[in-house]
Short mmCIF file of C-alpha atoms and ligand atoms in Angstrom, two decimals:
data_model
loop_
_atom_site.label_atom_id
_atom_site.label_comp_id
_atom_site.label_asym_id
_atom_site.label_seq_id
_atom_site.Cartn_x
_atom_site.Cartn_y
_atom_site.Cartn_z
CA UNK A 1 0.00 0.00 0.00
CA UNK A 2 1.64 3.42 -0.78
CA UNK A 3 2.00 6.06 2.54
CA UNK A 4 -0.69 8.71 2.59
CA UNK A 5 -1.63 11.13 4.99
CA UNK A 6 -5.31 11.13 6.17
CA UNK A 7 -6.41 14.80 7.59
CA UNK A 8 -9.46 13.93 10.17
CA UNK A 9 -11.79 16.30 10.93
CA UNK A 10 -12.02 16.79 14.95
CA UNK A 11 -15.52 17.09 14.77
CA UNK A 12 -18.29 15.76 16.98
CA UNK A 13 -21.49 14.24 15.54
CA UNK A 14 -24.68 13.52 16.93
CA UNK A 15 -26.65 11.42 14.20
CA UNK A 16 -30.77 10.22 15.38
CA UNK A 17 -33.86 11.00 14.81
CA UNK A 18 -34.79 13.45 17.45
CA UNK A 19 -31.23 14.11 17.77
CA UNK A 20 -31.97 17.84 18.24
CA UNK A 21 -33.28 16.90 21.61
CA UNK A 22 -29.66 16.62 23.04
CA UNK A 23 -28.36 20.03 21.83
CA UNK A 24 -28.92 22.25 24.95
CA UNK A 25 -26.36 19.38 26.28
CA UNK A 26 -23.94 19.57 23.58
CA UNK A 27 -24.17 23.67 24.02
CA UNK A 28 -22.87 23.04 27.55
CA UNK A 29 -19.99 20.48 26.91
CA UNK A 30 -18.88 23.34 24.48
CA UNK A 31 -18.67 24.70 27.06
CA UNK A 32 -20.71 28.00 25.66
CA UNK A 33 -23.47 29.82 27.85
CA UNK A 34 -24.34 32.51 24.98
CA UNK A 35 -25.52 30.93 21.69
CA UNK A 36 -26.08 33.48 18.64
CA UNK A 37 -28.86 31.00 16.22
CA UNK A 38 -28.75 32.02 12.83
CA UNK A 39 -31.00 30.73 9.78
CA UNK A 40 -31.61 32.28 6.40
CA UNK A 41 -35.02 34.15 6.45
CA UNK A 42 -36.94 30.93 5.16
CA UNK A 43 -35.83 29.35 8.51
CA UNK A 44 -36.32 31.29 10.79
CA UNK A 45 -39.15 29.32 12.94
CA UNK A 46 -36.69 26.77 12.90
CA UNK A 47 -34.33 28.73 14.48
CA UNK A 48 -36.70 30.30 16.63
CA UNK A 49 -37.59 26.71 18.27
CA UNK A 50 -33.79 25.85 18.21
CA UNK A 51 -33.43 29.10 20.65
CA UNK A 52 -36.09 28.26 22.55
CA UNK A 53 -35.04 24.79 22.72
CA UNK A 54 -31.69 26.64 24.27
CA UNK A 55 -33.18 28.75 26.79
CA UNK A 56 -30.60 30.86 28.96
CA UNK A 57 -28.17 29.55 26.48
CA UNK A 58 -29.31 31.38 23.36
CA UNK A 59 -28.79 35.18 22.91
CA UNK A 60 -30.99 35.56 19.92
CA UNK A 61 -31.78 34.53 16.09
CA UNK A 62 -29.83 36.35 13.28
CA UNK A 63 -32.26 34.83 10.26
CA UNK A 64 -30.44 36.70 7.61
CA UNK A 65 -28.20 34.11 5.93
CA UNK A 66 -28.24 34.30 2.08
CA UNK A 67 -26.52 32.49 -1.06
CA UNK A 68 -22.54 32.67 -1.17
CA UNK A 69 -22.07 34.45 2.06
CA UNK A 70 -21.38 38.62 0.68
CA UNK A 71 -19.15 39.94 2.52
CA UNK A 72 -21.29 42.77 4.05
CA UNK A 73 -23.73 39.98 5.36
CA UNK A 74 -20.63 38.25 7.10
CA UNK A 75 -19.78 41.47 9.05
CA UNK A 76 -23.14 42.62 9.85
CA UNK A 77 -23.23 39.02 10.83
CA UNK A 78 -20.49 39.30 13.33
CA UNK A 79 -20.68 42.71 14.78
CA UNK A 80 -24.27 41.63 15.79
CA UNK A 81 -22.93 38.49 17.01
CA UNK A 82 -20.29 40.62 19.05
CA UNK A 83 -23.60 43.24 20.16
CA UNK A 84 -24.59 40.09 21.80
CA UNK A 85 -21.70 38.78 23.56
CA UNK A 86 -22.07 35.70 21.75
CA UNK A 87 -19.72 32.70 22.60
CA UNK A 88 -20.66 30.38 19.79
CA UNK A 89 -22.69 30.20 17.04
CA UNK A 90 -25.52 27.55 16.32
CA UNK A 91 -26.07 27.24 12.40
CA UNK A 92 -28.94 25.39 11.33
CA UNK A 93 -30.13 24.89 7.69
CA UNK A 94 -28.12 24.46 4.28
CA UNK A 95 -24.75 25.39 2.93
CA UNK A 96 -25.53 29.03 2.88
CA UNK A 97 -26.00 29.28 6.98
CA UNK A 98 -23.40 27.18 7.79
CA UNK A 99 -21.58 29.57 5.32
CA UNK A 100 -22.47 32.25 7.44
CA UNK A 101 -21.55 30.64 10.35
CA UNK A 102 -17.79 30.04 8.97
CA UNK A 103 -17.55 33.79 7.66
CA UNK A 104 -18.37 34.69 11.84
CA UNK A 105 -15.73 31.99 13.02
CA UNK A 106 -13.23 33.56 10.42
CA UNK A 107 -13.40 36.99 11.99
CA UNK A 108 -13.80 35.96 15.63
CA UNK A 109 -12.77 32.45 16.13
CA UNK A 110 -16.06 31.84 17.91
CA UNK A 111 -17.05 27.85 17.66
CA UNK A 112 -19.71 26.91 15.54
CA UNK A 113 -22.34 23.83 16.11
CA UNK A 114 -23.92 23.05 13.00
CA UNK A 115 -27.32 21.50 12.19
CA UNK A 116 -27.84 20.75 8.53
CA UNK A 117 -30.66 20.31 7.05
CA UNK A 118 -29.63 19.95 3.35
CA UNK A 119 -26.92 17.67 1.61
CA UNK A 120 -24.63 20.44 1.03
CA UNK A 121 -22.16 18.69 3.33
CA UNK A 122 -20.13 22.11 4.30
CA UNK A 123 -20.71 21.16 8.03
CA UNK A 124 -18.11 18.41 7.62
CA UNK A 125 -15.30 20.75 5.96
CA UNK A 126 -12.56 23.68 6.56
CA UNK A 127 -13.49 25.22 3.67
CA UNK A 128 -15.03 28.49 3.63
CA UNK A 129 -16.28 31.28 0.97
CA UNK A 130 -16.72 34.73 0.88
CA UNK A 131 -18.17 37.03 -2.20
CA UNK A 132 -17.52 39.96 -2.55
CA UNK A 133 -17.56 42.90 -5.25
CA UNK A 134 -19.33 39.61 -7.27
CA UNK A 135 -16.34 37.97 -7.00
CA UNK A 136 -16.73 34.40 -4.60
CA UNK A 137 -13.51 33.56 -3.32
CA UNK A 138 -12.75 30.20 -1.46
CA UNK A 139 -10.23 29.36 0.91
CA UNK A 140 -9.39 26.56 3.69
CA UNK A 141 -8.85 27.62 7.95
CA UNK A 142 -9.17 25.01 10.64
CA UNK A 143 -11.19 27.72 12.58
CA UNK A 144 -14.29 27.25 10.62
CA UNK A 145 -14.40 23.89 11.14
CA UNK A 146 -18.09 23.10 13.23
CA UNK A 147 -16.34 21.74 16.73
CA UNK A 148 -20.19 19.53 16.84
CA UNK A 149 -22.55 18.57 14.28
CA UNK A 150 -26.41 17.36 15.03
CA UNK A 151 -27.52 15.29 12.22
CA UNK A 152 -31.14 14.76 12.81
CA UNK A 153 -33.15 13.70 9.82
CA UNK A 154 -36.38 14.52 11.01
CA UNK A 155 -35.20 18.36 10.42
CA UNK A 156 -34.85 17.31 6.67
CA UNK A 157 -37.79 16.23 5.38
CA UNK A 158 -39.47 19.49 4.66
CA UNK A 159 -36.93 20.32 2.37
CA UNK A 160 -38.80 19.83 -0.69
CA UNK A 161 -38.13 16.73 -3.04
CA UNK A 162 -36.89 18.28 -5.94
CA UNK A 163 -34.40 20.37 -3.97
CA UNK A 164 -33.87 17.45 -2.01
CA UNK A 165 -32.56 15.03 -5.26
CA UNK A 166 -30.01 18.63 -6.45
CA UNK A 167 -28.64 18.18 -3.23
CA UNK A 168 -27.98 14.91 -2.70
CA UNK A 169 -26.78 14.98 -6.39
CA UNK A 170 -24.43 18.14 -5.17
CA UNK A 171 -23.45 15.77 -1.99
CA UNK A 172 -22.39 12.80 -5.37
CA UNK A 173 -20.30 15.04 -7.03
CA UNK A 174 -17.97 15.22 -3.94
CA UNK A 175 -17.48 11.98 -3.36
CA UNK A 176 -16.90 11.37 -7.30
CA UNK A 177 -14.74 14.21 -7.37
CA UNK A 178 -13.01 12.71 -4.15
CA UNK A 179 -12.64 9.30 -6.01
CA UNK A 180 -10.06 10.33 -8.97
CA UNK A 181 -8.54 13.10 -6.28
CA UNK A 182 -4.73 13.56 -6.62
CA UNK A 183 -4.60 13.45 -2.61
CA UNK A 184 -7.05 9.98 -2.22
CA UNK A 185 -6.27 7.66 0.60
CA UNK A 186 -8.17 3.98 1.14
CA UNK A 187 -10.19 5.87 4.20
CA UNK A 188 -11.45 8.68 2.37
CA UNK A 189 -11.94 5.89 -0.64
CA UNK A 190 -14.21 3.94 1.26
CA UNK A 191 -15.98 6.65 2.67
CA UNK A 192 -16.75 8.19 -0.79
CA UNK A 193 -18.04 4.90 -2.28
CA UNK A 194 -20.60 4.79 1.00
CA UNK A 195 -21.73 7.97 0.77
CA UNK A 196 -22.64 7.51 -2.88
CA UNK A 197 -24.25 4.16 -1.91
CA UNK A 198 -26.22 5.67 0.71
CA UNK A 199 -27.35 8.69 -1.11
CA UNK A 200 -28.13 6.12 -4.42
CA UNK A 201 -30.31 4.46 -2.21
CA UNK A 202 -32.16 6.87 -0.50
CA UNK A 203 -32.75 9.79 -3.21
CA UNK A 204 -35.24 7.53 -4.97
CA UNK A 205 -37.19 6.84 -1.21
CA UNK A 206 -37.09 10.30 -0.64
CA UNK A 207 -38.34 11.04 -4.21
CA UNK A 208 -41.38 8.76 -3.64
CA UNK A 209 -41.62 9.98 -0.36
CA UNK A 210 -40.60 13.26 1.08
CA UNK A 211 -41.25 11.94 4.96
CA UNK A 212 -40.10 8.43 4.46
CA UNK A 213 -37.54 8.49 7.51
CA UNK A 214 -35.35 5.78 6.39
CA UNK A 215 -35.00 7.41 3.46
CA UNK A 216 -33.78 11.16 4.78
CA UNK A 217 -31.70 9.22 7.42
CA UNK A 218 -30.13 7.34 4.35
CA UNK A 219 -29.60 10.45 2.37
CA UNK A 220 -28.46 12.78 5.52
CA UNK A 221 -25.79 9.59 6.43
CA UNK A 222 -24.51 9.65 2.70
CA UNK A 223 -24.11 13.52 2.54
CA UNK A 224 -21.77 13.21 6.17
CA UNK A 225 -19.32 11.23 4.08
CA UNK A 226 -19.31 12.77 0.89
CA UNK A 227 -19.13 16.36 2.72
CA UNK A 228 -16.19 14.85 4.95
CA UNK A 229 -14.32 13.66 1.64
CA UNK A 230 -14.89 16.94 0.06
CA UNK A 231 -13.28 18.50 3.45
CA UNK A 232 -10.26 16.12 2.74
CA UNK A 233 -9.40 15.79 -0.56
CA UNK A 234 -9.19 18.35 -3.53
CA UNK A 235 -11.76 18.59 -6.10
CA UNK A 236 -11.44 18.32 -9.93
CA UNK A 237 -13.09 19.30 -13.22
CA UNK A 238 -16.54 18.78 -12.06
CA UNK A 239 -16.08 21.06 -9.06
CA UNK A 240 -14.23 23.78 -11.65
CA UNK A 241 -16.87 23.94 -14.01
CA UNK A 242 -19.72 24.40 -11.36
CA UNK A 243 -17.65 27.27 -10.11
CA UNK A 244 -17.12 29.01 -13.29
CA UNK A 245 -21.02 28.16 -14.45
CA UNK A 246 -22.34 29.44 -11.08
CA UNK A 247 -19.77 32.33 -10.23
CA UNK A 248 -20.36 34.09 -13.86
CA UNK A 249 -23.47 33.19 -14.70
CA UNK A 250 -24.78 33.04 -11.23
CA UNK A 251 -27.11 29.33 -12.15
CA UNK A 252 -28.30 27.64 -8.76
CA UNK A 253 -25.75 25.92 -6.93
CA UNK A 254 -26.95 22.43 -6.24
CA UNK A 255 -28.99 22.33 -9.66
CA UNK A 256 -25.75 23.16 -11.74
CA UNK A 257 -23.60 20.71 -9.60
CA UNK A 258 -26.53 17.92 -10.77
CA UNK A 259 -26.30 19.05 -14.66
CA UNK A 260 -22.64 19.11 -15.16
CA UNK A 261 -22.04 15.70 -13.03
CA UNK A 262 -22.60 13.16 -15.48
CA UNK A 263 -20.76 14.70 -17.83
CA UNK A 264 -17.91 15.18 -15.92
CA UNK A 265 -17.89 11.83 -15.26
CA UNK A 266 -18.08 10.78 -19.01
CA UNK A 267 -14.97 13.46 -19.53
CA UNK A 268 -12.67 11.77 -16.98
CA UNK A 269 -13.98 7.91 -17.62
CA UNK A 270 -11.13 6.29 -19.22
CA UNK A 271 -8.31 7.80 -17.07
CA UNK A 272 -9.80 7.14 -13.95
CA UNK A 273 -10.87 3.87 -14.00
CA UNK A 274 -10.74 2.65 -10.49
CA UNK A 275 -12.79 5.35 -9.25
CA UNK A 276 -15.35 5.01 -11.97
CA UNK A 277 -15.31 1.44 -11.15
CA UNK A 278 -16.20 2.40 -7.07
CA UNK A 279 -19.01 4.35 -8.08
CA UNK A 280 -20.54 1.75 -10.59
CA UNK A 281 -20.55 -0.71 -8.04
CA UNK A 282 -22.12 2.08 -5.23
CA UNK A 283 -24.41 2.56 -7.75
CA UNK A 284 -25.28 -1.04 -9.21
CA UNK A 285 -24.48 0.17 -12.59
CA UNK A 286 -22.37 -0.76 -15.46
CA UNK A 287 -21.67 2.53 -16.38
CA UNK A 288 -20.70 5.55 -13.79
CA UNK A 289 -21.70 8.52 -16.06
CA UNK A 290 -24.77 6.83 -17.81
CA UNK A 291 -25.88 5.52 -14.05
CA UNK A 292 -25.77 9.19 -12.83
CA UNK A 293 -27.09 10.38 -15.76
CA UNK A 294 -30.32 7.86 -15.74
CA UNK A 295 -30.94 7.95 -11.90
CA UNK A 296 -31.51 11.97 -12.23
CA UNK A 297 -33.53 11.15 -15.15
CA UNK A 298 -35.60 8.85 -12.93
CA UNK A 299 -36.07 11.66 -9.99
CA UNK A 300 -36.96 14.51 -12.19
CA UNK A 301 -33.83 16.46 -11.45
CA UNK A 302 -33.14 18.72 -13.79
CA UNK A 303 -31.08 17.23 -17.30
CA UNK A 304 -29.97 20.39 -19.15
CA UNK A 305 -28.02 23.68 -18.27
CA UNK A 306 -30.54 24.89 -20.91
CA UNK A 307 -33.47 24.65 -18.15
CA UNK A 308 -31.34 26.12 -15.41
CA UNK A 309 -30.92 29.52 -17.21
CA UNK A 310 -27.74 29.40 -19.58
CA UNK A 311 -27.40 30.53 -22.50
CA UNK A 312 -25.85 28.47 -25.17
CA UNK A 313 -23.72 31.94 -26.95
CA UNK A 314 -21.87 31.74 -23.10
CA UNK A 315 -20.36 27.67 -23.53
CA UNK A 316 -17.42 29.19 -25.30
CA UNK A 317 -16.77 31.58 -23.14
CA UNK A 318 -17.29 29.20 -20.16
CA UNK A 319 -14.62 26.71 -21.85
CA UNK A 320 -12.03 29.11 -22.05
CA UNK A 321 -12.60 30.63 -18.06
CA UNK A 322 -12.47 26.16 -17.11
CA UNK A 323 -9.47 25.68 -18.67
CA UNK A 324 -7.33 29.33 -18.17
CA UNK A 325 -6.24 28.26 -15.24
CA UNK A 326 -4.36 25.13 -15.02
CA UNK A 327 -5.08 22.80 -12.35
CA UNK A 328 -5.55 19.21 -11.38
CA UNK A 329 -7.60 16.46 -13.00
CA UNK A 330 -7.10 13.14 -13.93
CA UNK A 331 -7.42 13.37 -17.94
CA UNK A 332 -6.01 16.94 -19.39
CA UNK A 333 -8.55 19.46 -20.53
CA UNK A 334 -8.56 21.25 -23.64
CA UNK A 335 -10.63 24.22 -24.41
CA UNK A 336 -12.03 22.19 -27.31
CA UNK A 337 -13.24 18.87 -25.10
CA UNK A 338 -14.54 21.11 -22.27
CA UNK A 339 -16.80 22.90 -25.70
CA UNK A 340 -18.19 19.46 -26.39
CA UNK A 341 -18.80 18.47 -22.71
CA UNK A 342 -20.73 22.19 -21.88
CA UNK A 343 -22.40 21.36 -25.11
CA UNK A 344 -23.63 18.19 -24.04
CA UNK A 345 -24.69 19.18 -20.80
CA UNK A 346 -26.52 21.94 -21.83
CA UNK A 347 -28.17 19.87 -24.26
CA UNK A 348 -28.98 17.18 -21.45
CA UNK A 349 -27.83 14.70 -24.17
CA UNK A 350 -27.22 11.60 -22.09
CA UNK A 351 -23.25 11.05 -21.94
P1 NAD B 1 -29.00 26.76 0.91
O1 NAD B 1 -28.35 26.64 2.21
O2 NAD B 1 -28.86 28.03 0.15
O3 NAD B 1 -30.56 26.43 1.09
C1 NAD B 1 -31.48 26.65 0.04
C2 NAD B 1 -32.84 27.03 0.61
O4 NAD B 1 -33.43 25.89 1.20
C3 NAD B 1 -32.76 28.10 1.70
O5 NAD B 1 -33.84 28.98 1.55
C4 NAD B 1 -32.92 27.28 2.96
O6 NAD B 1 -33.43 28.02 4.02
C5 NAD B 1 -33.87 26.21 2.51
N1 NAD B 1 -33.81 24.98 3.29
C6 NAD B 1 -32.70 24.37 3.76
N2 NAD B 1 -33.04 23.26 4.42
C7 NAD B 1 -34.38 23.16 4.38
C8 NAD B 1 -35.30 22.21 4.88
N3 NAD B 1 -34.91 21.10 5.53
N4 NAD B 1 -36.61 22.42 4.66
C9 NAD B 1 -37.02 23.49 3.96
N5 NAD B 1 -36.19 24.43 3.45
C10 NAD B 1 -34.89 24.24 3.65
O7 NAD B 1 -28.55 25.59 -0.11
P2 NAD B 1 -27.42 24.48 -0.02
O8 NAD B 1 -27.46 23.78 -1.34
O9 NAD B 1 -27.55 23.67 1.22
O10 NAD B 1 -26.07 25.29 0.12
C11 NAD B 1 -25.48 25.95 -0.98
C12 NAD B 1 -24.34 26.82 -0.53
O11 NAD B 1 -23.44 26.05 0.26
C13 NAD B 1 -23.51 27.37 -1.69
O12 NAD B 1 -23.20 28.71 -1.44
C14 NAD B 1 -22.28 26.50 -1.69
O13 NAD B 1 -21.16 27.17 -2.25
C15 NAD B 1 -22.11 26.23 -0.22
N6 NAD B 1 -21.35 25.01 0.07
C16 NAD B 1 -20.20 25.13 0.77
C17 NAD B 1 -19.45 24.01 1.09
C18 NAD B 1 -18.19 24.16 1.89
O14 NAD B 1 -17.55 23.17 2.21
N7 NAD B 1 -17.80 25.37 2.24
C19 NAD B 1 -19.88 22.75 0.69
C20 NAD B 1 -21.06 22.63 -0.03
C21 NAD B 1 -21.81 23.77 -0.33
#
């Protein structure tokens, strides 16, 4: 076996139905006595019973999280969290509070305990982003790491089914992306290949059935490990192009991640064939890309970049942002095979 280095993430998690219930208990053995709750808008009487739930312990809701964290959000965020006297922050929701929550932690090194409610899987990672003048920038601190995470999947399933296949598609991609990574390791391996087994398996239950517990708990399970490979290994062409697609042309985030997979997929096929061969066999198919590509079909999620909002006249502009800037993948990219690849995807031709 060749020597790799496997970078754990000290987190705590909580994973049960009705998990939620131990939480003023997890506040305290973080020691914290002044919780700041935040939520995007949407949430907010989620985060309202979360407070409650907290008692002495909370200090407030701040319901004002939004897409891709803007910079002006994050401070406002912060000073108010400061106002307060706040000693940690409790984010509950998707990727875009627990965003929020990271942009605080960044500024102030206050500890965040995160309570996700999508697939996003940024509760499980380092990784934080911050836009500003339009411009999203990423980058990697151990400080906004969430010291505990509450996975409870009866808090999922009100997140509507269609949103709820984009993100467990968005949760896929990682663990793909993870799969063919420069940095793999056999523990991040095998946690990729179950989180794509889990999610495989419960998208369709979910799909059939929004409150079909085993289903959310098998969904919410596989978006812990592909979020925790995505924290631990670094992402590819898949993960490029959703950033270029999303950052210039602003498409939604999980819906983009969910057009451009299978493709991505099909692009890197032949030189990666171990990992494609991990993912056929999460999936019970013969054929990674196709298997991604007819399992969406199957759930409704969108097929095209067409139906997400792009324009066709922007692929060639798209192709040459992707492949500017050098950077890793497992089969080289040229601006004229990333063409064909946006042109398939936008097409929702089946790869
Ligand atoms: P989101 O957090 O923007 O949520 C979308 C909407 O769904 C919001 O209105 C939210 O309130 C609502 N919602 C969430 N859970 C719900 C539920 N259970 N029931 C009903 N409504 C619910 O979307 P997202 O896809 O979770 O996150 C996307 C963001 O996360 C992007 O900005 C992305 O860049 C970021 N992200 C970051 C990382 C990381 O490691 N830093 C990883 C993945 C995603």
């Amino acid at each position: 076996m060749r020597s790799f280095v496997f970078d754990a993430m000290p987190s705590r998690v909580l994973f049960a139905e009705n998990a939620i219930e131990h939480l003023p208990r997890e506040i305290e053995q973080l020691g914290a006595r002044r919780a700041l709750v935040l939520s995007t808008p949407q949430q907010e009487a989620l985060a309202k019973d979360i407070s409650r739930r907290l008692g002495q312990r909370s200090v407030g809701v701040y319901p004002h999280a939004v897409m891709h964290v803007p910079i002006d959000v994050a401070r406002k965020a912060r000073d108010e969290a400061v106002r307060l006297g706040a000693d940690c922050v409790v984010a509950v929701g998707g990727g875009s509070t627990v965003g929020l929550g990271k942009a605080i932690a960044l500024q102030s090194g206050l500890p965040i305990l995160a309570i996700p409610t999508t697939y996003a899987g940024s509760e499980m990672t380092a990784i934080y982003g911050l836009t500003e003048d339009g411009m999203k920038r990423t980058g990697r601190d151990r400080r906004v790491l969430p010291k505990i995470v509450i996975y409870d999947p009866l808090l999922t399933v009100d997140l509507p089914a269609a949103m709820s296949i984009t993100s467990g598609f968005n949760a896929i991609a990682h663990a793909a992306e993870a799969l063919y990574a420069e940095n793999l390791n056999p523990i991040t391996a095998m946690m990729a290949e179950e989180g794509i087994r889990a999610l495989a398996q419960g998208m369709p239950q979910v799909a059939k059935n929004p409150r079909d517990l085993d289903g959310r708990s098998n969904c919410l399970y596989g978006a812990w490990l592909c979020g925790a490979v995505l924290g631990t290994t670094s992402m590819a062409l898949h993960h490029k192009l959703c950033h270029v697609l999303g950052g210039t042309w602003n498409l939604p985030h999980a819906e983009t991640h969910t057009v451009i997979l299978p493709h991505a997929i099909a692009f890197n096929y032949l030189a990666a064939p171990e990992a494609m061969g991990r993912i056929e066999r999460a999936m019970k198919t013969p054929n990674a890309a196709g298997g991604i590509f007819d399992l969406m079909k199957q759930l409704n999620a969108p097929l095209s970049l067409k139906e997400i909002g792009m324009q066709h006249d922007d692929l060639d502009r798209a192709a040459s942002l992707v492949t500017e800037v050098p950077y890793y993948n497992p089969r080289s990219t040229t601006r004229e095979g990333i063409l064909r690849l946006l042109d398939g995807a936008f097409f929702g031709r089946r790869p």
